[in-house]
């Protein structure tokens, strides 16, 4: 079949075969190698991104754990310093109160045993009895009773109402309880006393009283008045043992001259103190009657300490001191080192105040707490523990409902159990203010380190501090409304393990239901969790790591997913459905349920071409990453189209180059084939014309070439010319023969012409042969 193709087509086919086939083979091999190299480069780049992100996330959580360890140490140090300070204040106040009460005890025992006091008691018994008898015989009882009643109503009752917020007192009932002697004495020393209410102690003796009773108090009253003033006692009483009559008091209140056995105040604190003291057999003993409301002192709380006065082994009376409120409060109200919110106070076993509160004087002064116990009781866990004999410290809810550090201990108060508490608000104790700035230490900490919030929690789960003060503030993470949240579960885990822990992202109600993750660390003292510190992570830091896209082109991204297939970092390509927040809000749209995602969460690490969460073909480099006890998946992906765009560009370029080369080969081949085939065809046509016409004058005139083809054409033209000459000579010879000149011309000219002709023909034939051989080589 190839033999039937003309010369030009043969030449053109030969040129195409020689040029295209090697080029195509080499191009295909190059394209395949380049495609494989570029694909490998794309996967290597993704693998590098994956490794970098994995290291960055690992480092992020390691740094957070380091931050937490430092923070926990700081909180622990601040906590310990605060408790040490509170404990020192508590113990110092306790020692001061105990010293004061021991002083009171020593004074009452010393006084009751003092010889002059014994003699005074003996003389008071006798003179008091005589005064009562004389007053009853010589006085106008009805007039004095009327005057005394008028004093009760117009002075005492009014002042009682003023001091108790308008409370009323049954004056008639009080007056009815007075016997005749009590009426006469109260009239002389109270009603008739020229000094105003509250200053009756200033009178030494009634102006017209010359009785032996009046003379005795006149001799002892100034010194006893000075004694009570110097040591701060509210009042001092001498009480006759047998009748229970108050035969002397410094301040002459309504209890003066009444019987503590069966009088109006027999059942009050002073009456109970007397009844207990009169039964004591040893004058070195004492009794203390704890504070309770005392009507003669306008229902202010009054405490009494009493000791028997004995003569010759027989109790003849009882010395009673009414303890003041201000002396104890003065000791307790010293606030050096207690900051703005610190205070130390005392409570009794009735949970009412025994010293005035600094923070709440309206309801938690001693007077206010006794007058309105519902508002004035201290019913805190620290108060209950201290009254049960426990000494400890911790974070509690104060009587004001605020979280405080409380250092508490029982206090033995003259045979009665009190409790002493030193407390300070946790915000001031645990959260120091930064000098020169309005913010506190922890607010600045979370701002500088990129956390959303910080939590300080008691071992019982109570959240006593947060920086943002969202709804979880002052709730309980063990038993409160958020105990089932991821922070609540983390808190319980940390309490059980006593180790650092991480809570994975989950919707957190106090933060408007947005996904939140937490880390927590316990502060342990003597093997017990004393405090738990937790930090709420901010997504910004994680997103800052994952959103770095160097080398990821236009369609590349890296992101994190959790075991629920929801986002743990925001997507670059789909911010509408595949951010962390949106994926948790709408899991159906936000899940990443791909082959790579499931493989990564199953612990596999690989590189594959997959369909991503949008259904697009992507190159995916995935790996698991451990976050605490939870496995996340890390995926680095880029569009297959973009990743292989260089391969496609190379392929297109090769096709372009191949097409251009093919066209060039065709053109060059056509030109060369034409340059060879055209002269050959013209020669062939020349011979055909000569053959058909027998005209040897024909020549090949259209070939202008200096190569072998041109030389062959020249030789053929020369051959034809020689043939033409030979034929012309032949014709001449024939004509000569016809004319009879044959022999002559044969011997000379014609024989020479024939030799020349033979030589020319032979030379032209050789030239043509050479040319044809050269043409064959080219072909």
Short mmCIF file of C-alpha atoms in Angstrom, two decimals, residues 345-649:
data_model
loop_
_atom_site.label_atom_id
_atom_site.label_comp_id
_atom_site.label_asym_id
_atom_site.label_seq_id
_atom_site.Cartn_x
_atom_site.Cartn_y
_atom_site.Cartn_z
CA UNK A 345 -17.04 39.22 115.43
CA UNK A 346 -18.43 37.06 118.20
CA UNK A 347 -21.64 35.10 118.38
CA UNK A 348 -23.25 33.18 121.21
CA UNK A 349 -24.74 29.72 121.16
CA UNK A 350 -28.05 31.34 120.23
CA UNK A 351 -26.28 32.52 117.02
CA UNK A 352 -26.86 36.15 117.99
CA UNK A 353 -24.13 38.74 118.04
CA UNK A 354 -21.81 39.25 121.01
CA UNK A 355 -19.96 42.06 119.30
CA UNK A 356 -21.09 44.62 116.77
CA UNK A 357 -20.66 43.92 113.09
CA UNK A 358 -18.57 46.34 111.05
CA UNK A 359 -20.30 45.49 107.78
CA UNK A 360 -23.92 45.43 108.93
CA UNK A 361 -24.46 47.61 111.99
CA UNK A 362 -28.14 47.91 111.16
CA UNK A 363 -29.04 44.25 111.74
CA UNK A 364 -25.91 42.66 113.18
CA UNK A 365 -24.99 44.85 116.09
CA UNK A 366 -25.47 43.12 119.43
CA UNK A 367 -28.53 45.20 120.27
CA UNK A 368 -30.12 44.85 116.83
CA UNK A 369 -29.60 41.10 116.69
CA UNK A 370 -31.30 40.59 120.07
CA UNK A 371 -34.16 42.92 119.28
CA UNK A 372 -34.77 41.36 115.86
CA UNK A 373 -33.31 37.83 115.92
CA UNK A 374 -34.81 36.94 112.54
CA UNK A 375 -32.54 39.53 110.91
CA UNK A 376 -29.65 39.37 113.36
CA UNK A 377 -28.81 35.67 113.59
CA UNK A 378 -25.62 34.35 112.04
CA UNK A 379 -26.69 31.03 110.55
CA UNK A 380 -23.65 30.21 108.46
CA UNK A 381 -21.77 26.94 108.12
CA UNK A 382 -18.80 28.51 109.89
CA UNK A 383 -20.98 29.64 112.81
CA UNK A 384 -22.54 26.19 113.18
CA UNK A 385 -19.14 24.46 113.00
CA UNK A 386 -17.53 26.81 115.53
CA UNK A 387 -20.43 26.41 117.96
CA UNK A 388 -19.95 22.66 117.66
CA UNK A 389 -16.37 23.08 118.84
CA UNK A 390 -14.60 23.01 115.47
CA UNK A 391 -11.66 25.20 114.51
CA UNK A 392 -11.13 25.63 110.78
CA UNK A 393 -11.16 28.00 107.85
CA UNK A 394 -12.80 28.00 104.47
CA UNK A 395 -14.87 29.88 101.93
CA UNK A 396 -18.47 30.21 103.03
CA UNK A 397 -21.54 32.31 102.42
CA UNK A 398 -21.58 35.06 105.02
CA UNK A 399 -24.62 36.26 106.94
CA UNK A 400 -24.96 38.88 104.18
CA UNK A 401 -25.14 36.18 101.52
CA UNK A 402 -21.73 36.97 100.03
CA UNK A 403 -18.79 34.58 99.68
CA UNK A 404 -16.15 35.19 102.32
CA UNK A 405 -13.04 33.57 103.69
CA UNK A 406 -13.85 32.60 107.23
CA UNK A 407 -11.44 31.54 109.97
CA UNK A 408 -13.50 30.37 112.92
CA UNK A 409 -13.02 28.77 116.30
CA UNK A 410 -15.00 28.24 119.51
CA UNK A 411 -14.33 30.58 122.41
CA UNK A 412 -14.78 29.60 126.06
CA UNK A 413 -16.53 32.63 127.55
CA UNK A 414 -16.64 32.23 131.32
CA UNK A 415 -18.21 28.80 131.09
CA UNK A 416 -20.36 29.63 128.04
CA UNK A 417 -19.46 28.63 124.50
CA UNK A 418 -19.19 31.44 122.00
CA UNK A 419 -17.73 31.44 118.51
CA UNK A 420 -15.30 33.89 117.03
CA UNK A 421 -15.11 34.47 113.26
CA UNK A 422 -12.63 36.44 111.20
CA UNK A 423 -13.94 36.97 107.70
CA UNK A 424 -13.14 38.87 104.54
CA UNK A 425 -14.79 38.97 101.14
CA UNK A 426 -13.18 36.51 98.72
CA UNK A 427 -12.96 39.16 96.04
CA UNK A 428 -10.67 41.15 98.28
CA UNK A 429 -8.80 38.23 99.84
CA UNK A 430 -8.26 36.02 96.78
CA UNK A 431 -8.43 38.67 94.11
CA UNK A 432 -5.91 41.36 94.89
CA UNK A 433 -6.31 44.75 93.29
CA UNK A 434 -3.55 45.87 90.98
CA UNK A 435 -2.00 49.03 92.26
CA UNK A 436 -2.90 52.00 90.12
CA UNK A 437 -5.51 50.06 88.12
CA UNK A 438 -9.22 49.56 88.50
CA UNK A 439 -9.21 45.92 87.42
CA UNK A 440 -8.26 43.04 89.68
CA UNK A 441 -5.52 40.46 89.18
CA UNK A 442 -7.70 37.75 87.63
CA UNK A 443 -9.52 40.04 85.22
CA UNK A 444 -6.18 41.24 83.95
CA UNK A 445 -4.94 37.65 83.85
CA UNK A 446 -7.71 36.35 81.59
CA UNK A 447 -7.38 39.39 79.36
CA UNK A 448 -3.63 38.97 78.91
CA UNK A 449 -3.72 35.19 78.50
CA UNK A 450 -6.81 35.04 76.32
CA UNK A 451 -9.23 33.15 78.56
CA UNK A 452 -12.96 33.79 78.63
CA UNK A 453 -13.47 33.43 82.39
CA UNK A 454 -11.91 32.17 85.59
CA UNK A 455 -13.64 30.27 88.40
CA UNK A 456 -12.66 29.73 92.03
CA UNK A 457 -14.68 26.95 93.67
CA UNK A 458 -14.96 25.41 97.10
CA UNK A 459 -14.50 21.65 97.44
CA UNK A 460 -18.26 21.44 97.98
CA UNK A 461 -18.73 22.87 94.48
CA UNK A 462 -19.65 26.42 95.42
CA UNK A 463 -18.47 29.01 92.87
CA UNK A 464 -17.36 31.91 95.02
CA UNK A 465 -15.60 33.93 92.32
CA UNK A 466 -15.84 34.47 88.58
CA UNK A 467 -14.42 37.34 86.58
CA UNK A 468 -17.45 37.78 84.31
CA UNK A 469 -20.07 37.05 86.98
CA UNK A 470 -22.44 35.24 84.66
CA UNK A 471 -25.32 33.10 85.90
CA UNK A 472 -22.95 30.43 87.25
CA UNK A 473 -21.54 32.85 89.84
CA UNK A 474 -22.43 31.81 93.41
CA UNK A 475 -23.98 28.52 92.24
CA UNK A 476 -22.87 25.01 93.12
CA UNK A 477 -21.18 22.87 90.46
CA UNK A 478 -21.73 19.68 92.43
CA UNK A 479 -25.38 20.04 93.42
CA UNK A 480 -26.59 23.23 91.75
CA UNK A 481 -28.40 23.97 88.47
CA UNK A 482 -25.23 23.58 86.38
CA UNK A 483 -23.92 20.39 87.96
CA UNK A 484 -24.70 18.49 84.72
CA UNK A 485 -22.84 21.01 82.55
CA UNK A 486 -19.38 20.21 81.25
CA UNK A 487 -17.90 22.51 83.92
CA UNK A 488 -19.94 20.77 86.61
CA UNK A 489 -18.82 17.34 85.42
CA UNK A 490 -15.21 18.55 85.19
CA UNK A 491 -15.42 19.88 88.74
CA UNK A 492 -16.66 16.51 89.99
CA UNK A 493 -13.93 14.72 88.01
CA UNK A 494 -11.19 16.92 89.47
CA UNK A 495 -12.54 16.37 93.00
CA UNK A 496 -12.39 12.60 92.45
CA UNK A 497 -9.03 12.39 90.68
CA UNK A 498 -7.37 15.37 92.39
CA UNK A 499 -5.67 16.01 89.07
CA UNK A 500 -5.73 18.52 86.23
CA UNK A 501 -8.59 17.96 83.79
CA UNK A 502 -10.09 19.24 80.53
CA UNK A 503 -13.77 19.49 79.59
CA UNK A 504 -14.53 19.33 75.85
CA UNK A 505 -16.64 21.96 74.13
CA UNK A 506 -20.32 21.75 74.85
CA UNK A 507 -23.17 24.29 74.97
CA UNK A 508 -22.87 26.14 78.30
CA UNK A 509 -26.06 27.79 79.51
CA UNK A 510 -24.50 30.63 81.58
CA UNK A 511 -22.61 31.79 78.45
CA UNK A 512 -25.85 32.14 76.48
CA UNK A 513 -25.71 28.50 75.45
CA UNK A 514 -22.56 29.00 73.36
CA UNK A 515 -20.06 26.12 73.22
CA UNK A 516 -17.48 26.35 75.98
CA UNK A 517 -14.49 24.28 77.04
CA UNK A 518 -12.82 24.32 80.46
CA UNK A 519 -9.63 23.33 82.18
CA UNK A 520 -9.43 22.90 85.95
CA UNK A 521 -6.81 22.19 88.57
CA UNK A 522 -7.24 21.36 92.26
CA UNK A 523 -5.34 23.03 95.07
CA UNK A 524 -4.47 20.27 97.51
CA UNK A 525 -3.48 20.66 101.13
CA UNK A 526 -2.58 17.65 103.26
CA UNK A 527 -4.10 15.31 100.70
CA UNK A 528 -7.40 17.18 100.60
CA UNK A 529 -8.78 19.40 97.86
CA UNK A 530 -9.00 22.86 99.37
CA UNK A 531 -9.96 24.76 96.24
CA UNK A 532 -10.54 24.20 92.53
CA UNK A 533 -9.44 26.73 89.94
CA UNK A 534 -11.04 26.54 86.49
CA UNK A 535 -10.55 28.52 83.29
CA UNK A 536 -13.06 28.85 80.47
CA UNK A 537 -11.14 28.65 77.20
CA UNK A 538 -11.62 31.22 74.48
CA UNK A 539 -12.16 30.02 70.90
CA UNK A 540 -10.13 32.95 69.62
CA UNK A 541 -6.80 31.34 70.44
CA UNK A 542 -7.70 28.01 68.83
CA UNK A 543 -9.11 29.77 65.78
CA UNK A 544 -5.99 31.93 65.57
CA UNK A 545 -3.93 28.75 65.22
CA UNK A 546 -6.22 26.96 62.80
CA UNK A 547 -6.97 30.00 60.63
CA UNK A 548 -3.34 30.51 59.60
CA UNK A 549 -3.45 29.60 55.88
CA UNK A 550 0.03 30.11 54.52
CA UNK A 551 0.50 27.81 51.53
CA UNK A 552 -3.17 26.77 51.50
CA UNK A 553 -4.16 28.69 48.36
CA UNK A 554 -7.72 29.85 47.87
CA UNK A 555 -9.55 26.67 48.83
CA UNK A 556 -7.31 25.22 51.52
CA UNK A 557 -8.24 25.11 55.23
CA UNK A 558 -7.41 23.21 58.39
CA UNK A 559 -9.95 22.60 61.14
CA UNK A 560 -10.70 20.55 64.23
CA UNK A 561 -13.64 18.28 64.97
CA UNK A 562 -14.76 16.55 68.14
CA UNK A 563 -15.96 13.00 68.71
CA UNK A 564 -19.50 14.20 67.96
CA UNK A 565 -18.28 15.25 64.45
CA UNK A 566 -18.98 18.88 65.30
CA UNK A 567 -16.52 21.70 64.81
CA UNK A 568 -13.87 22.57 67.38
CA UNK A 569 -12.54 25.45 65.28
CA UNK A 570 -14.23 27.73 62.78
CA UNK A 571 -14.27 26.81 59.10
CA UNK A 572 -12.75 29.23 56.58
CA UNK A 573 -14.81 27.98 53.67
CA UNK A 574 -18.23 27.72 55.35
CA UNK A 575 -18.55 30.30 58.14
CA UNK A 576 -22.32 30.00 58.00
CA UNK A 577 -22.75 26.38 59.05
CA UNK A 578 -19.33 25.16 60.10
CA UNK A 579 -18.23 27.48 62.85
CA UNK A 580 -18.08 25.98 66.33
CA UNK A 581 -21.13 27.94 67.46
CA UNK A 582 -23.25 27.24 64.38
CA UNK A 583 -22.36 23.54 64.28
CA UNK A 584 -23.55 23.10 67.87
CA UNK A 585 -26.67 25.14 67.20
CA UNK A 586 -27.54 23.11 64.11
CA UNK A 587 -25.71 19.77 64.13
CA UNK A 588 -27.51 18.54 61.01
CA UNK A 589 -25.83 21.24 58.94
CA UNK A 590 -22.66 21.57 60.99
CA UNK A 591 -21.44 17.98 61.23
CA UNK A 592 -18.35 16.86 59.32
CA UNK A 593 -19.38 13.30 58.51
CA UNK A 594 -16.67 12.43 55.99
CA UNK A 595 -14.43 9.40 55.53
CA UNK A 596 -11.42 11.43 56.67
CA UNK A 597 -13.24 12.72 59.78
CA UNK A 598 -14.29 9.26 60.90
CA UNK A 599 -10.85 7.82 60.18
CA UNK A 600 -9.14 10.55 62.21
CA UNK A 601 -11.48 10.02 65.16
CA UNK A 602 -10.77 6.29 64.90
CA UNK A 603 -7.09 7.03 65.43
CA UNK A 604 -5.95 6.82 61.80
CA UNK A 605 -3.41 9.15 60.20
CA UNK A 606 -3.33 9.30 56.39
CA UNK A 607 -3.54 11.30 53.14
CA UNK A 608 -6.42 10.70 50.75
CA UNK A 609 -8.64 12.24 48.12
CA UNK A 610 -12.16 12.39 49.56
CA UNK A 611 -15.46 14.24 49.35
CA UNK A 612 -15.49 16.99 51.96
CA UNK A 613 -18.43 18.24 54.08
CA UNK A 614 -19.62 20.27 51.07
CA UNK A 615 -19.41 17.29 48.72
CA UNK A 616 -16.36 18.62 46.85
CA UNK A 617 -13.36 16.51 45.91
CA UNK A 618 -10.46 17.51 48.15
CA UNK A 619 -7.03 16.30 49.14
CA UNK A 620 -7.27 15.57 52.86
CA UNK A 621 -4.46 15.09 55.38
CA UNK A 622 -5.97 13.95 58.68
CA UNK A 623 -4.77 12.81 62.08
CA UNK A 624 -6.16 12.25 65.58
CA UNK A 625 -5.19 14.65 68.34
CA UNK A 626 -5.57 13.93 72.05
CA UNK A 627 -7.18 16.67 74.16
CA UNK A 628 -7.27 15.43 77.73
CA UNK A 629 -9.25 12.21 77.70
CA UNK A 630 -11.02 13.14 74.43
CA UNK A 631 -9.88 12.46 70.87
CA UNK A 632 -10.34 15.23 68.33
CA UNK A 633 -9.70 15.03 64.61
CA UNK A 634 -7.42 17.47 62.79
CA UNK A 635 -7.96 17.81 59.05
CA UNK A 636 -6.01 19.84 56.49
CA UNK A 637 -7.75 19.95 53.12
CA UNK A 638 -7.52 21.66 49.75
CA UNK A 639 -9.63 21.43 46.60
CA UNK A 640 -8.47 18.76 44.20
CA UNK A 641 -8.96 21.18 41.33
CA UNK A 642 -6.69 23.77 42.92
CA UNK A 643 -4.17 21.21 44.12
CA UNK A 644 -3.81 19.71 40.63
CA UNK A 645 -4.08 22.99 38.75
CA UNK A 646 -0.32 22.91 38.06
CA UNK A 647 -0.66 19.42 36.58
CA UNK A 648 -3.50 20.60 34.38
CA UNK A 649 -1.51 23.65 33.37
#
